[in-house]
Amino acid sequence: MARLAQLTFAISSTGRRSLLARSHAQNSAISRASMRIKTSLLPIQQARTGFFASGDDKPKSKTRVPRSLSAVLLGPLLLFSLNPTADILQAFDSTDKTAKTDRSSNTELPPQELESHGKIDDHGTWSKLVDGFEGFSAVTSAEAGKLSNKLVDLVLPEWSKLIPGYIRKLQRELNMAPGSLAAEIWEEARDPAVNPEVQYSAKVRVSEDLCDEEKTFLARRKKITAVALAHYLGVKEEDINPEDVPTIAICGSGGGLRALVAGTGSYMAAAEDGLFDIVTYTSGVSGSCWLQALYFSSLSGGDFQRTINHLKARLGIHIAYPPTAFSSILSAPTNKLLLTAMVEKLKGDPEADFGLVDAYGMLLAARLFIPRGELGVNAKDFKLSNQQEYIRYGQNPMPIYTAVRHEIPELDDAGGNEQSHASETAKAQAKKEAWFQWFEMTPFELFCEEFAAGIPTWAMGRRFQNGVNLPTTEGFYLPEIRLPVLLGIWGSAFCATLSHYYREIRPLIQSLGGFQAVDNLIWGHNEDLSKVHPIDPATIPNFIHGMNGKLPRTVPRLAYDLDYIQLMDSGMSNNLPIYPLLRPGRNVDVIVAFDASADIKTDNWLSVVEGYAKQRGIKGWPIGAGWPRPSASASTTAEELKEAEESTEAEADNKLAEAKADQARRHADDPNVKPEGGSDKSLMSQQEKYDQTANELGYCTVWVGTTQERRTDTPPPPPVDDSSSWKLMEPDAGIAVVYMPFLANEKVPGSVDPASSGYMSTWNFVYTPEQVDQVVALARANYDEGKEKIRATVRAVYERKKKRRQEMEQSMAEERQKRRVKLGIERTLAEGDHFS
């Protein structure tokens, strides 16, 4: 138990400093450092992997064992988040020894628990889980009281005395004895009346096309957005042709509760403006996924104001505050819904894993998906596929939830030793090939574009073999994986790599004198650090298991052999979920990106999309979109300043005049450069205009791509402004991107700065009602700054599509006329016609 205390303290008190090295690095220096870290943190690693193991039990290569009780509830995690001292750890260590002795004889267990203990069937992970709870419940009342008194003496909260009782009650509820909550959950898991999907078999759909359900949705949504577009643009409904309606998507960034609250404010402003009604897709990362899940639930009923009211009522308490968390997990009616995910996952699959991310998702669900008063909790809100009722007739946009898998190629097979004989060249190549695979989850389907394969959403959580789902050992199919598990996956930013962790603290290291050598050493091995995840991501069964040769060649060979795949927060790859919106078949014309990232202006998430677009052969993405890259290095700038000092002021003036005259001559006939009263700005080159405008990104910036081939040496076009809005209507115009970062706004009374306000940290899980109001007010004010520019963009794209359709219809009419004349069906004028 002392190991558990050390583990929970390492995770909660120091947060991201808990760096458990499992490095794939080949570099000898990093390997030696990794070995030292492993040695020093060996007790923590043992606590993570072996707490529930008893006797000589050892984890099997393909068996994932629950790591600790903190991975089930995180109650102890919060207990030790108050900076425990060595005395506390020693107290737990002595209690742990006594508990082990009592557990071996079971002398302290009540008779009814002794009886039920003998009835638990050996069911892999589940039996180990219950054994772990019994280890806690074996602590005697006297020992628990002595421990609690010692903790309270060290200024721990009074509720710490209740922890042993909470654990004993949870153990009784999870015991599979008749009448227990777990037994009731497992009985209902097999009942088609409660879970209709258990009676249906599922297959892997192998195709790059959209699923049939989404195609049906698109047809229905187009009719609704056509009517809404008329109101949004102020035109008559009868004048709108559905073919002219742009496909518009909005996406929200990651950022924990900051992204959730700010995104709610932005989406509500868009709904009030009429924009949300003409949107076809919404996509999210992390906190924006939580926002979508809340919106498509009974808690909001499709009303953003209700969502805000719900957040104000629920975010005032930390997600893992033990008295409240235990109350939800141990009391009806919420306990059954929150524990169902764990029972079904572990009881239904002996090799499944319920880790820290799963426990985190359970606590998120207890805080976000339980209404105030806890009596109005709705079981339908806990399945993603149930969201179909909110979009079935096209009445709402279709939500897209995202997660990523970190693909780290290994040179050795699962049971081979090929790596030891591999060449250094092959090893170096493997290091460079790590990438993230994106998985999208919709109410219809779980799909991976790289696999070109997907399964029905209601089949998530089942084991698959060779493209067909497998029944459980009891002969029935598992119910759909529950929302608490998904909430944890979507927001598991703490599963970041060591590289992500170090990037966050690097500015602090660099600001400290004398640490430059340390920074150079660590950052020099960033490529290796980017492959190490200190905290394991959550796992779900691998639906392409055994499908060798049936999927695209781009699928890694070893992916077919994995029983499970690890999924994590897609912000690890890109904090803006734009990739799914560019998927063929969705044909998105306008993307409105609400960016509440913590690293606005430093990480250009929009520019990262360029590589994806090139790799996928997607035309029309606006090259150069996003915050500008650093213009020049310090050495380059110093040289330029030195040269400038050597020039006289007269020479500088002459060169400037010559440059202006030369630009005026070259651009006199260029339609892309429109002089405005002879100002200096009109004489700027395209590169200069891009640099100046990009450095002045405000609350709303618009870029438009082109479908034409672009030379590599051509500078990127500047953002669209009033003088260049005509580009949106060009025949070869591509995707229009509207970027709206979450910035401070002086126009908002009592406004806060997202970059400096402490409570807006990604790692903060408490928002007061006043803070929720502040964030929402800022988000709405920022939307107001750019709403007219958004409307103008939508209008321009609509007019472009309308013009293109009309020209196509006219061309087709002329072609039909020519064919009729050619066939002699109709004569041309001036050939005997009485009108000639």
PDB file of C-alpha atoms in Angstrom, residues 670-794:
ATOM      1  CA  ASP A 670      -1.596  42.921 -61.728  1.00  0.00           C
ATOM      2  CA  PRO A 671      -5.297  42.483 -60.771  1.00  0.00           C
ATOM      3  CA  ASN A 672      -4.240  40.942 -57.463  1.00  0.00           C
ATOM      4  CA  VAL A 673      -2.742  44.247 -56.311  1.00  0.00           C
ATOM      5  CA  LYS A 674      -5.363  46.966 -56.078  1.00  0.00           C
ATOM      6  CA  PRO A 675      -3.941  50.426 -55.225  1.00  0.00           C
ATOM      7  CA  GLU A 676      -5.830  52.355 -52.613  1.00  0.00           C
ATOM      8  CA  GLY A 677      -5.050  56.039 -53.017  1.00  0.00           C
ATOM      9  CA  GLY A 678      -1.345  55.428 -53.576  1.00  0.00           C
ATOM     10  CA  SER A 679      -0.707  54.282 -50.007  1.00  0.00           C
ATOM     11  CA  ASP A 680       2.414  52.348 -49.109  1.00  0.00           C
ATOM     12  CA  LYS A 681       0.301  49.254 -48.447  1.00  0.00           C
ATOM     13  CA  SER A 682      -0.791  49.106 -52.085  1.00  0.00           C
ATOM     14  CA  LEU A 683       2.828  48.767 -53.173  1.00  0.00           C
ATOM     15  CA  MET A 684       3.592  45.807 -50.952  1.00  0.00           C
ATOM     16  CA  SER A 685       4.489  42.498 -52.525  1.00  0.00           C
ATOM     17  CA  GLN A 686       2.297  39.475 -51.767  1.00  0.00           C
ATOM     18  CA  GLN A 687       4.918  38.163 -49.339  1.00  0.00           C
ATOM     19  CA  GLU A 688       5.082  41.517 -47.531  1.00  0.00           C
ATOM     20  CA  LYS A 689       1.300  41.700 -47.268  1.00  0.00           C
ATOM     21  CA  TYR A 690       1.211  38.169 -45.895  1.00  0.00           C
ATOM     22  CA  ASP A 691       3.876  38.899 -43.295  1.00  0.00           C
ATOM     23  CA  GLN A 692       2.233  42.104 -42.129  1.00  0.00           C
ATOM     24  CA  THR A 693      -1.316  40.775 -42.020  1.00  0.00           C
ATOM     25  CA  ALA A 694      -0.357  37.459 -40.444  1.00  0.00           C
ATOM     26  CA  ASN A 695       1.378  39.237 -37.606  1.00  0.00           C
ATOM     27  CA  GLU A 696      -1.810  41.170 -36.960  1.00  0.00           C
ATOM     28  CA  LEU A 697      -4.209  38.232 -36.593  1.00  0.00           C
ATOM     29  CA  GLY A 698      -7.153  39.354 -34.539  1.00  0.00           C
ATOM     30  CA  TYR A 699     -10.445  37.899 -33.424  1.00  0.00           C
ATOM     31  CA  CYS A 700     -11.437  36.658 -36.887  1.00  0.00           C
ATOM     32  CA  THR A 701      -9.199  35.863 -39.847  1.00  0.00           C
ATOM     33  CA  VAL A 702     -10.251  34.276 -43.137  1.00  0.00           C
ATOM     34  CA  TRP A 703      -8.120  32.361 -45.605  1.00  0.00           C
ATOM     35  CA  VAL A 704      -9.245  30.768 -48.859  1.00  0.00           C
ATOM     36  CA  GLY A 705      -7.439  28.041 -50.738  1.00  0.00           C
ATOM     37  CA  THR A 706      -7.230  27.317 -54.438  1.00  0.00           C
ATOM     38  CA  THR A 707      -7.759  24.164 -56.450  1.00  0.00           C
ATOM     39  CA  GLN A 708      -5.060  25.163 -58.917  1.00  0.00           C
ATOM     40  CA  GLU A 709      -1.583  23.704 -58.771  1.00  0.00           C
ATOM     41  CA  ARG A 710       0.693  25.990 -56.789  1.00  0.00           C
ATOM     42  CA  ARG A 711       4.400  26.464 -57.337  1.00  0.00           C
ATOM     43  CA  THR A 712       6.546  25.725 -54.334  1.00  0.00           C
ATOM     44  CA  ASP A 713       8.421  29.021 -54.613  1.00  0.00           C
ATOM     45  CA  THR A 714       5.213  31.071 -54.623  1.00  0.00           C
ATOM     46  CA  PRO A 715       4.687  32.908 -51.329  1.00  0.00           C
ATOM     47  CA  PRO A 716       1.477  32.033 -49.476  1.00  0.00           C
ATOM     48  CA  PRO A 717      -1.462  34.362 -50.116  1.00  0.00           C
ATOM     49  CA  PRO A 718      -2.385  36.774 -47.320  1.00  0.00           C
ATOM     50  CA  PRO A 719      -5.645  36.379 -45.387  1.00  0.00           C
ATOM     51  CA  VAL A 720      -8.795  37.633 -47.050  1.00  0.00           C
ATOM     52  CA  ASP A 721      -9.784  41.205 -46.203  1.00  0.00           C
ATOM     53  CA  ASP A 722     -12.326  43.671 -47.577  1.00  0.00           C
ATOM     54  CA  SER A 723     -10.123  44.445 -50.570  1.00  0.00           C
ATOM     55  CA  SER A 724      -9.591  40.809 -51.513  1.00  0.00           C
ATOM     56  CA  SER A 725     -12.943  39.197 -50.678  1.00  0.00           C
ATOM     57  CA  TRP A 726     -13.388  38.661 -54.417  1.00  0.00           C
ATOM     58  CA  LYS A 727     -11.014  35.694 -54.067  1.00  0.00           C
ATOM     59  CA  LEU A 728     -13.766  33.760 -52.287  1.00  0.00           C
ATOM     60  CA  MET A 729     -15.849  33.898 -55.476  1.00  0.00           C
ATOM     61  CA  GLU A 730     -13.140  32.838 -57.897  1.00  0.00           C
ATOM     62  CA  PRO A 731     -14.034  29.686 -59.878  1.00  0.00           C
ATOM     63  CA  ASP A 732     -10.938  27.896 -58.579  1.00  0.00           C
ATOM     64  CA  ALA A 733     -11.422  28.978 -54.962  1.00  0.00           C
ATOM     65  CA  GLY A 734     -11.019  26.180 -52.446  1.00  0.00           C
ATOM     66  CA  ILE A 735     -11.797  25.720 -48.769  1.00  0.00           C
ATOM     67  CA  ALA A 736     -12.469  28.857 -46.741  1.00  0.00           C
ATOM     68  CA  VAL A 737     -11.085  28.742 -43.194  1.00  0.00           C
ATOM     69  CA  VAL A 738     -12.368  31.167 -40.571  1.00  0.00           C
ATOM     70  CA  TYR A 739     -10.087  31.246 -37.547  1.00  0.00           C
ATOM     71  CA  MET A 740     -11.344  32.641 -34.234  1.00  0.00           C
ATOM     72  CA  PRO A 741      -8.806  32.428 -31.387  1.00  0.00           C
ATOM     73  CA  PHE A 742      -9.836  32.868 -27.764  1.00  0.00           C
ATOM     74  CA  LEU A 743      -8.126  36.161 -26.930  1.00  0.00           C
ATOM     75  CA  ALA A 744      -8.516  38.865 -24.316  1.00  0.00           C
ATOM     76  CA  ASN A 745     -10.965  41.624 -25.253  1.00  0.00           C
ATOM     77  CA  GLU A 746     -10.848  45.080 -23.678  1.00  0.00           C
ATOM     78  CA  LYS A 747     -14.417  45.731 -24.769  1.00  0.00           C
ATOM     79  CA  VAL A 748     -15.736  43.217 -22.236  1.00  0.00           C
ATOM     80  CA  PRO A 749     -16.205  44.799 -18.770  1.00  0.00           C
ATOM     81  CA  GLY A 750     -14.325  42.835 -16.147  1.00  0.00           C
ATOM     82  CA  SER A 751     -12.798  40.664 -18.843  1.00  0.00           C
ATOM     83  CA  VAL A 752      -9.961  38.248 -18.187  1.00  0.00           C
ATOM     84  CA  ASP A 753      -6.919  37.302 -20.219  1.00  0.00           C
ATOM     85  CA  PRO A 754      -6.971  33.588 -21.115  1.00  0.00           C
ATOM     86  CA  ALA A 755      -3.193  33.633 -21.348  1.00  0.00           C
ATOM     87  CA  SER A 756      -2.654  34.840 -17.789  1.00  0.00           C
ATOM     88  CA  SER A 757      -5.740  33.861 -15.763  1.00  0.00           C
ATOM     89  CA  GLY A 758      -4.773  30.994 -13.501  1.00  0.00           C
ATOM     90  CA  TYR A 759      -8.151  29.289 -13.453  1.00  0.00           C
ATOM     91  CA  MET A 760      -8.074  28.919 -17.251  1.00  0.00           C
ATOM     92  CA  SER A 761      -5.265  26.408 -17.049  1.00  0.00           C
ATOM     93  CA  THR A 762      -5.918  23.166 -18.902  1.00  0.00           C
ATOM     94  CA  TRP A 763      -5.285  21.353 -15.632  1.00  0.00           C
ATOM     95  CA  ASN A 764      -7.848  23.289 -13.595  1.00  0.00           C
ATOM     96  CA  PHE A 765     -11.058  21.375 -12.847  1.00  0.00           C
ATOM     97  CA  VAL A 766     -12.952  23.922 -10.786  1.00  0.00           C
ATOM     98  CA  TYR A 767     -14.909  26.889 -12.205  1.00  0.00           C
ATOM     99  CA  THR A 768     -17.117  29.086 -10.067  1.00  0.00           C
ATOM    100  CA  PRO A 769     -20.395  30.365 -11.570  1.00  0.00           C
ATOM    101  CA  GLU A 770     -18.827  33.812 -11.853  1.00  0.00           C
ATOM    102  CA  GLN A 771     -15.847  32.418 -13.739  1.00  0.00           C
ATOM    103  CA  VAL A 772     -18.137  30.516 -16.102  1.00  0.00           C
ATOM    104  CA  ASP A 773     -19.980  33.770 -16.823  1.00  0.00           C
ATOM    105  CA  GLN A 774     -16.681  35.591 -17.453  1.00  0.00           C
ATOM    106  CA  VAL A 775     -15.425  33.003 -19.921  1.00  0.00           C
ATOM    107  CA  VAL A 776     -18.762  32.786 -21.738  1.00  0.00           C
ATOM    108  CA  ALA A 777     -19.016  36.599 -21.974  1.00  0.00           C
ATOM    109  CA  LEU A 778     -15.528  36.813 -23.459  1.00  0.00           C
ATOM    110  CA  ALA A 779     -16.242  34.072 -25.991  1.00  0.00           C
ATOM    111  CA  ARG A 780     -19.471  35.743 -27.090  1.00  0.00           C
ATOM    112  CA  ALA A 781     -17.802  39.140 -27.393  1.00  0.00           C
ATOM    113  CA  ASN A 782     -15.032  37.666 -29.524  1.00  0.00           C
ATOM    114  CA  TYR A 783     -17.614  36.081 -31.805  1.00  0.00           C
ATOM    115  CA  ASP A 784     -19.350  39.436 -32.213  1.00  0.00           C
ATOM    116  CA  GLU A 785     -16.044  40.888 -33.422  1.00  0.00           C
ATOM    117  CA  GLY A 786     -16.055  38.596 -36.428  1.00  0.00           C
ATOM    118  CA  LYS A 787     -19.665  37.628 -37.099  1.00  0.00           C
ATOM    119  CA  GLU A 788     -20.073  39.997 -40.044  1.00  0.00           C
ATOM    120  CA  LYS A 789     -16.889  38.685 -41.628  1.00  0.00           C
ATOM    121  CA  ILE A 790     -18.233  35.138 -41.221  1.00  0.00           C
ATOM    122  CA  ARG A 791     -21.531  36.139 -42.819  1.00  0.00           C
ATOM    123  CA  ALA A 792     -19.706  37.774 -45.731  1.00  0.00           C
ATOM    124  CA  THR A 793     -17.622  34.621 -46.204  1.00  0.00           C
ATOM    125  CA  VAL A 794     -20.681  32.362 -46.228  1.00  0.00           C
TER     126      VAL A 794
END
